[in-house]
Amino acid sequence: MMSRLPGGDIYSAGGVSGLPVLNGLAADRLNSQIDGMSLIAACANQMNPPLSYISPSQIGSIDVYSNVVPVSVGGDSIGGAILVERAPPVFAAPGQGVITNAEVGAYYRSNGDAFGGNAAASAAVQNLAISYTGSYEKSGNYSAGGNFKDAGPAFMSVPKHPVKAPWLAADEVGSTAYEAQNHNIAVAARNENHLLQFDLGIQNIPYQNYPNQRMDMTENESIIGNLRYTGDYDWGVFEAQVYHQDVRHEMNFGDDKQFYYQNMMTGIVAPGMPMNTEAQDTGVKLKASIEMNERDTLRIGAEYQNFDYSDKWPASPRNLPPMTMAMMAPDTFYSINDGRRDRYDVFAEWEARWNPQWTTELGVRSDTVQTDTGRVQGYNAMYNAAPLFPATTFNDADRERTDQNWDVTAEAIYTPDETKTYSFGYSKKSRSPNLYERYSWSNVTMAMEMIGWFGDGNYYIGNLDLDPEDAHTFSATADWHDANGKNRLAVTPYYTYISNYIDVRRCPTSVCGASQAVIDSLTATEGFVYLQFVNQDAHMYGVNVSGHMLLAENTPFGSFTVRGLAAYVDGVNTVTDDDLYHIMPINGTVALEQTLGRWTNTIEAEMVGAKTKVSQVHNEVETGAYTLWNIRSSYAWNNFRVDVGVENLFDEFYDLPLGGLYLGQGATMSADGVPWGIALPGQGRSFYVAANMKF
């Protein structure tokens, strides 16, 4: 869905946990919300980002702000905003009695033998409604459009624990299998102009493998409670919300990655590398929209969010004598110990409708972000006595930080007539570092390679001295359309300058030690490298174009509409003159849509240019240009709908520009256990069918 938006895309990750991108900014640089909840990823690799907690079948609407984001929408981000909402409750009309609704659906996709289903049911009277929505999905590994590696066993066994590794074909993309289910129970009550809603969401992901990470998700359990009140008063609208999420997240090695590691000097065998996280995310929001007069609307509000987080890696193997110097034993490794991130926000926003042609909006927001973490320890004394004694140095440091951030937005919208709209805007937005950017402390290779959500296999360490990012964005949009909406063209150029951009540098020997591997990393142009988060400056600029045009209407063959979008973005680190990491090359989509009675048929071309501007500091690899063809058809009759189609019709082989490197098989925990330089390929041809019935 994100890739169908101008400037939108996805960082490739697990099958249900991609990281959204808007105009080159991604992950927690964006303000992603579900039903008003600003959830935080609870994982060193961001395997459980906010949007992974809702399935497509549960979505009622998505609002996207790609450039200038009103301060009333949220803070602590420097990019756009993605607001996902479930469908609103449906109540019975006066005197109607009890109304019921139900829905069931299922799908199958040939590539990966993916299948899933969804179900929903609701019952309501005039002032009370209750509903359930749920989904289940499962997939095996997908296949690329051609061979990109040698066929063979996914990994080699260690002598003491011979394991029969799965055989992967030359076109099979290892570690792309997943299974997930999401459930939500909603209760809503209304009384005149007052609405009270409570949602209870439950997620269980028993496994979700990652083709561009060294680890896989082996469990993700989440429970979310969300209570919302909306009151419509004579003076305006008042909204209040409180939510809480509890997450239990585990990582280890899935079926396609080597599970047992043997120390050839001691003979000790490590069964996997368990990484367990616990997180609690609690938020409170208050917002009032006050109609001052016919011209002016004032929006004021406050928000508080508390994020408590611990990431601890149990010893492997366990129960070794205390003084045994095993690779990952005998102690528990504390990656983030009792981490805390508190945010206190207030905002005010003034919207003025000066006349039918002109509307302006001005807003200011204060974000105060406090972070801290407890004392840490390694698996054994080696981690505490590594160069510069990293655990000791970290524990002795002052780890508490307080950031005072300010957001400002100003936008003007000019509508000369019903066929034209022009908008001009400026925003200044800030984001404080996340816990891993600031508090990842170990400079041991094995620990560093477990940190990072970039899909590049590199080794990352945090930086206690990081400052918040400040982004200044200038944007304009020209939107030409006819009065009935059958034809439209929108063009949006933008420019963003980011001071204190959190990029990376090659990790200096003063931080990561003076091993030969670290010294070689300082100048390496290939291979996996040691990186430290650091503040630098950057700028980004680009343009998005989207539109549709009615070609023919009510002909014997139906009506025909052509739809298209195109996006270009460029990003440069202005300190190092290096290209920013994971910037999507120029891309566009053109689709011809036919509607004939109950049928809708579409043929679509996705075009992506060659990625030649790459981040040297990350050793990012280039990818080639490609064009994919897709065909889709749907038939709707009363409350029944069926969809069929073929994605990547000609089985084109292509590398994903935002896919990172292929790390889907092998001894991924070993620095040299996976080859460097193989870009993650996209899916080959896939046939699909889906059906949905409402009752």
PDB file of N, CA and C in Angstrom, residues 1 51 53-62 84-87 103-107 116-121 132-137 180-184 690-692 694:
ATOM      1  N   MET A   1       0.831  -1.200   0.000  1.00  0.00           N
ATOM      2  CA  MET A   1       0.000   0.000   0.000  1.00  0.00           C
ATOM      3  C   MET A   1       0.870   1.256   0.000  1.00  0.00           C
ATOM      4  N   LEU A  51       3.492  -0.258  12.318  1.00  0.00           N
ATOM      5  CA  LEU A  51       2.480  -0.702  11.362  1.00  0.00           C
ATOM      6  C   LEU A  51       2.392  -2.216  11.248  1.00  0.00           C
ATOM      7  N   TYR A  53       1.506  -4.069  13.605  1.00  0.00           N
ATOM      8  CA  TYR A  53       0.503  -4.512  14.570  1.00  0.00           C
ATOM      9  C   TYR A  53      -0.930  -4.418  14.044  1.00  0.00           C
ATOM     10  N   ILE A  54      -1.067  -4.246  12.751  1.00  0.00           N
ATOM     11  CA  ILE A  54      -2.393  -4.268  12.140  1.00  0.00           C
ATOM     12  C   ILE A  54      -2.261  -4.918  10.768  1.00  0.00           C
ATOM     13  N   SER A  55      -3.210  -5.768  10.429  1.00  0.00           N
ATOM     14  CA  SER A  55      -3.177  -6.440   9.129  1.00  0.00           C
ATOM     15  C   SER A  55      -3.985  -5.627   8.121  1.00  0.00           C
ATOM     16  N   PRO A  56      -3.716  -5.802   6.820  1.00  0.00           N
ATOM     17  CA  PRO A  56      -4.451  -5.018   5.814  1.00  0.00           C
ATOM     18  C   PRO A  56      -5.964  -5.177   5.909  1.00  0.00           C
ATOM     19  N   SER A  57      -6.435  -6.358   6.270  1.00  0.00           N
ATOM     20  CA  SER A  57      -7.887  -6.571   6.331  1.00  0.00           C
ATOM     21  C   SER A  57      -8.536  -5.797   7.461  1.00  0.00           C
ATOM     22  N   GLN A  58      -7.754  -5.323   8.439  1.00  0.00           N
ATOM     23  CA  GLN A  58      -8.309  -4.589   9.572  1.00  0.00           C
ATOM     24  C   GLN A  58      -8.307  -3.080   9.363  1.00  0.00           C
ATOM     25  N   ILE A  59      -7.750  -2.605   8.256  1.00  0.00           N
ATOM     26  CA  ILE A  59      -7.596  -1.168   8.035  1.00  0.00           C
ATOM     27  C   ILE A  59      -8.887  -0.570   7.484  1.00  0.00           C
ATOM     28  N   GLY A  60      -9.308   0.524   8.105  1.00  0.00           N
ATOM     29  CA  GLY A  60     -10.450   1.262   7.592  1.00  0.00           C
ATOM     30  C   GLY A  60     -10.041   2.440   6.737  1.00  0.00           C
ATOM     31  N   SER A  61      -8.956   3.135   7.133  1.00  0.00           N
ATOM     32  CA  SER A  61      -8.491   4.294   6.368  1.00  0.00           C
ATOM     33  C   SER A  61      -7.026   4.543   6.683  1.00  0.00           C
ATOM     34  N   ILE A  62      -6.333   5.206   5.755  1.00  0.00           N
ATOM     35  CA  ILE A  62      -4.956   5.646   5.954  1.00  0.00           C
ATOM     36  C   ILE A  62      -4.857   7.104   5.503  1.00  0.00           C
ATOM     37  N   VAL A  84      -3.022   5.351  10.530  1.00  0.00           N
ATOM     38  CA  VAL A  84      -3.847   4.205  10.162  1.00  0.00           C
ATOM     39  C   VAL A  84      -4.983   4.076  11.179  1.00  0.00           C
ATOM     40  N   GLU A  85      -6.185   3.935  10.681  1.00  0.00           N
ATOM     41  CA  GLU A  85      -7.355   3.799  11.548  1.00  0.00           C
ATOM     42  C   GLU A  85      -8.165   2.574  11.152  1.00  0.00           C
ATOM     43  N   ARG A  86      -8.661   1.873  12.155  1.00  0.00           N
ATOM     44  CA  ARG A  86      -9.646   0.838  11.889  1.00  0.00           C
ATOM     45  C   ARG A  86     -10.976   1.489  11.519  1.00  0.00           C
ATOM     46  N   ALA A  87     -11.877   0.709  10.945  1.00  0.00           N
ATOM     47  CA  ALA A  87     -13.185   1.241  10.573  1.00  0.00           C
ATOM     48  C   ALA A  87     -13.926   1.711  11.820  1.00  0.00           C
ATOM     49  N   GLU A 103     -18.061 -10.831   8.075  1.00  0.00           N
ATOM     50  CA  GLU A 103     -17.236 -10.831   6.874  1.00  0.00           C
ATOM     51  C   GLU A 103     -16.195 -11.939   6.989  1.00  0.00           C
ATOM     52  N   VAL A 104     -15.966 -12.650   5.905  1.00  0.00           N
ATOM     53  CA  VAL A 104     -14.907 -13.653   5.854  1.00  0.00           C
ATOM     54  C   VAL A 104     -14.168 -13.493   4.531  1.00  0.00           C
ATOM     55  N   GLY A 105     -12.884 -13.797   4.552  1.00  0.00           N
ATOM     56  CA  GLY A 105     -12.086 -13.698   3.337  1.00  0.00           C
ATOM     57  C   GLY A 105     -10.890 -14.622   3.407  1.00  0.00           C
ATOM     58  N   ALA A 106     -10.335 -14.914   2.254  1.00  0.00           N
ATOM     59  CA  ALA A 106      -9.154 -15.773   2.182  1.00  0.00           C
ATOM     60  C   ALA A 106      -8.381 -15.439   0.923  1.00  0.00           C
ATOM     61  N   TYR A 107      -7.082 -15.766   0.914  1.00  0.00           N
ATOM     62  CA  TYR A 107      -6.259 -15.525  -0.270  1.00  0.00           C
ATOM     63  C   TYR A 107      -5.208 -16.617  -0.383  1.00  0.00           C
ATOM     64  N   GLY A 116      -3.723 -17.029   3.585  1.00  0.00           N
ATOM     65  CA  GLY A 116      -4.210 -16.376   4.789  1.00  0.00           C
ATOM     66  C   GLY A 116      -5.706 -16.190   4.740  1.00  0.00           C
ATOM     67  N   GLY A 117      -6.245 -15.737   5.842  1.00  0.00           N
ATOM     68  CA  GLY A 117      -7.678 -15.506   5.928  1.00  0.00           C
ATOM     69  C   GLY A 117      -7.983 -14.422   6.933  1.00  0.00           C
ATOM     70  N   ASN A 118      -9.167 -13.874   6.822  1.00  0.00           N
ATOM     71  CA  ASN A 118      -9.620 -12.847   7.753  1.00  0.00           C
ATOM     72  C   ASN A 118     -11.087 -13.054   8.057  1.00  0.00           C
ATOM     73  N   ALA A 119     -11.483 -12.639   9.230  1.00  0.00           N
ATOM     74  CA  ALA A 119     -12.878 -12.762   9.653  1.00  0.00           C
ATOM     75  C   ALA A 119     -13.237 -11.562  10.507  1.00  0.00           C
ATOM     76  N   ALA A 120     -14.496 -11.175  10.437  1.00  0.00           N
ATOM     77  CA  ALA A 120     -14.993 -10.058  11.241  1.00  0.00           C
ATOM     78  C   ALA A 120     -16.452 -10.295  11.563  1.00  0.00           C
ATOM     79  N   ALA A 121     -16.858  -9.832  12.726  1.00  0.00           N
ATOM     80  CA  ALA A 121     -18.265  -9.945  13.129  1.00  0.00           C
ATOM     81  C   ALA A 121     -18.578  -8.792  14.066  1.00  0.00           C
ATOM     82  N   TYR A 132     -15.455  -7.831  16.371  1.00  0.00           N
ATOM     83  CA  TYR A 132     -14.214  -8.605  16.369  1.00  0.00           C
ATOM     84  C   TYR A 132     -13.662  -8.622  14.955  1.00  0.00           C
ATOM     85  N   THR A 133     -12.356  -8.432  14.829  1.00  0.00           N
ATOM     86  CA  THR A 133     -11.671  -8.620  13.547  1.00  0.00           C
ATOM     87  C   THR A 133     -10.424  -9.447  13.804  1.00  0.00           C
ATOM     88  N   GLY A 134     -10.130 -10.344  12.884  1.00  0.00           N
ATOM     89  CA  GLY A 134      -8.960 -11.185  13.036  1.00  0.00           C
ATOM     90  C   GLY A 134      -8.394 -11.594  11.699  1.00  0.00           C
ATOM     91  N   SER A 135      -7.121 -11.920  11.692  1.00  0.00           N
ATOM     92  CA  SER A 135      -6.471 -12.347  10.458  1.00  0.00           C
ATOM     93  C   SER A 135      -5.378 -13.354  10.775  1.00  0.00           C
ATOM     94  N   TYR A 136      -5.105 -14.200   9.791  1.00  0.00           N
ATOM     95  CA  TYR A 136      -4.024 -15.183   9.892  1.00  0.00           C
ATOM     96  C   TYR A 136      -3.343 -15.243   8.544  1.00  0.00           C
ATOM     97  N   GLU A 137      -2.010 -15.324   8.551  1.00  0.00           N
ATOM     98  CA  GLU A 137      -1.266 -15.416   7.296  1.00  0.00           C
ATOM     99  C   GLU A 137      -0.003 -16.231   7.498  1.00  0.00           C
ATOM    100  N   ALA A 180       1.816 -15.238  11.028  1.00  0.00           N
ATOM    101  CA  ALA A 180       1.360 -14.155  11.901  1.00  0.00           C
ATOM    102  C   ALA A 180      -0.146 -14.177  12.051  1.00  0.00           C
ATOM    103  N   GLN A 181      -0.598 -13.738  13.207  1.00  0.00           N
ATOM    104  CA  GLN A 181      -2.031 -13.546  13.419  1.00  0.00           C
ATOM    105  C   GLN A 181      -2.262 -12.316  14.279  1.00  0.00           C
ATOM    106  N   ASN A 182      -3.332 -11.591  13.950  1.00  0.00           N
ATOM    107  CA  ASN A 182      -3.728 -10.383  14.664  1.00  0.00           C
ATOM    108  C   ASN A 182      -5.217 -10.461  14.977  1.00  0.00           C
ATOM    109  N   HIS A 183      -5.571 -10.075  16.201  1.00  0.00           N
ATOM    110  CA  HIS A 183      -6.965 -10.081  16.631  1.00  0.00           C
ATOM    111  C   HIS A 183      -7.277  -8.760  17.325  1.00  0.00           C
ATOM    112  N   ASN A 184      -8.511  -8.307  17.168  1.00  0.00           N
ATOM    113  CA  ASN A 184      -8.928  -7.071  17.824  1.00  0.00           C
ATOM    114  C   ASN A 184     -10.396  -7.171  18.216  1.00  0.00           C
ATOM    115  N   ALA A 690      -7.985 -14.138  -4.378  1.00  0.00           N
ATOM    116  CA  ALA A 690      -8.544 -13.751  -3.084  1.00  0.00           C
ATOM    117  C   ALA A 690     -10.052 -13.621  -3.211  1.00  0.00           C
ATOM    118  N   ALA A 691     -10.759 -13.964  -2.145  1.00  0.00           N
ATOM    119  CA  ALA A 691     -12.213 -13.857  -2.136  1.00  0.00           C
ATOM    120  C   ALA A 691     -12.659 -13.280  -0.804  1.00  0.00           C
ATOM    121  N   ASN A 692     -13.733 -12.497  -0.833  1.00  0.00           N
ATOM    122  CA  ASN A 692     -14.241 -11.865   0.376  1.00  0.00           C
ATOM    123  C   ASN A 692     -15.766 -11.816   0.320  1.00  0.00           C
ATOM    124  N   LYS A 694     -19.289 -10.526   2.552  1.00  0.00           N
ATOM    125  CA  LYS A 694     -19.899  -9.809   3.669  1.00  0.00           C
ATOM    126  C   LYS A 694     -21.331 -10.298   3.858  1.00  0.00           C
TER     127      LYS A 694
END
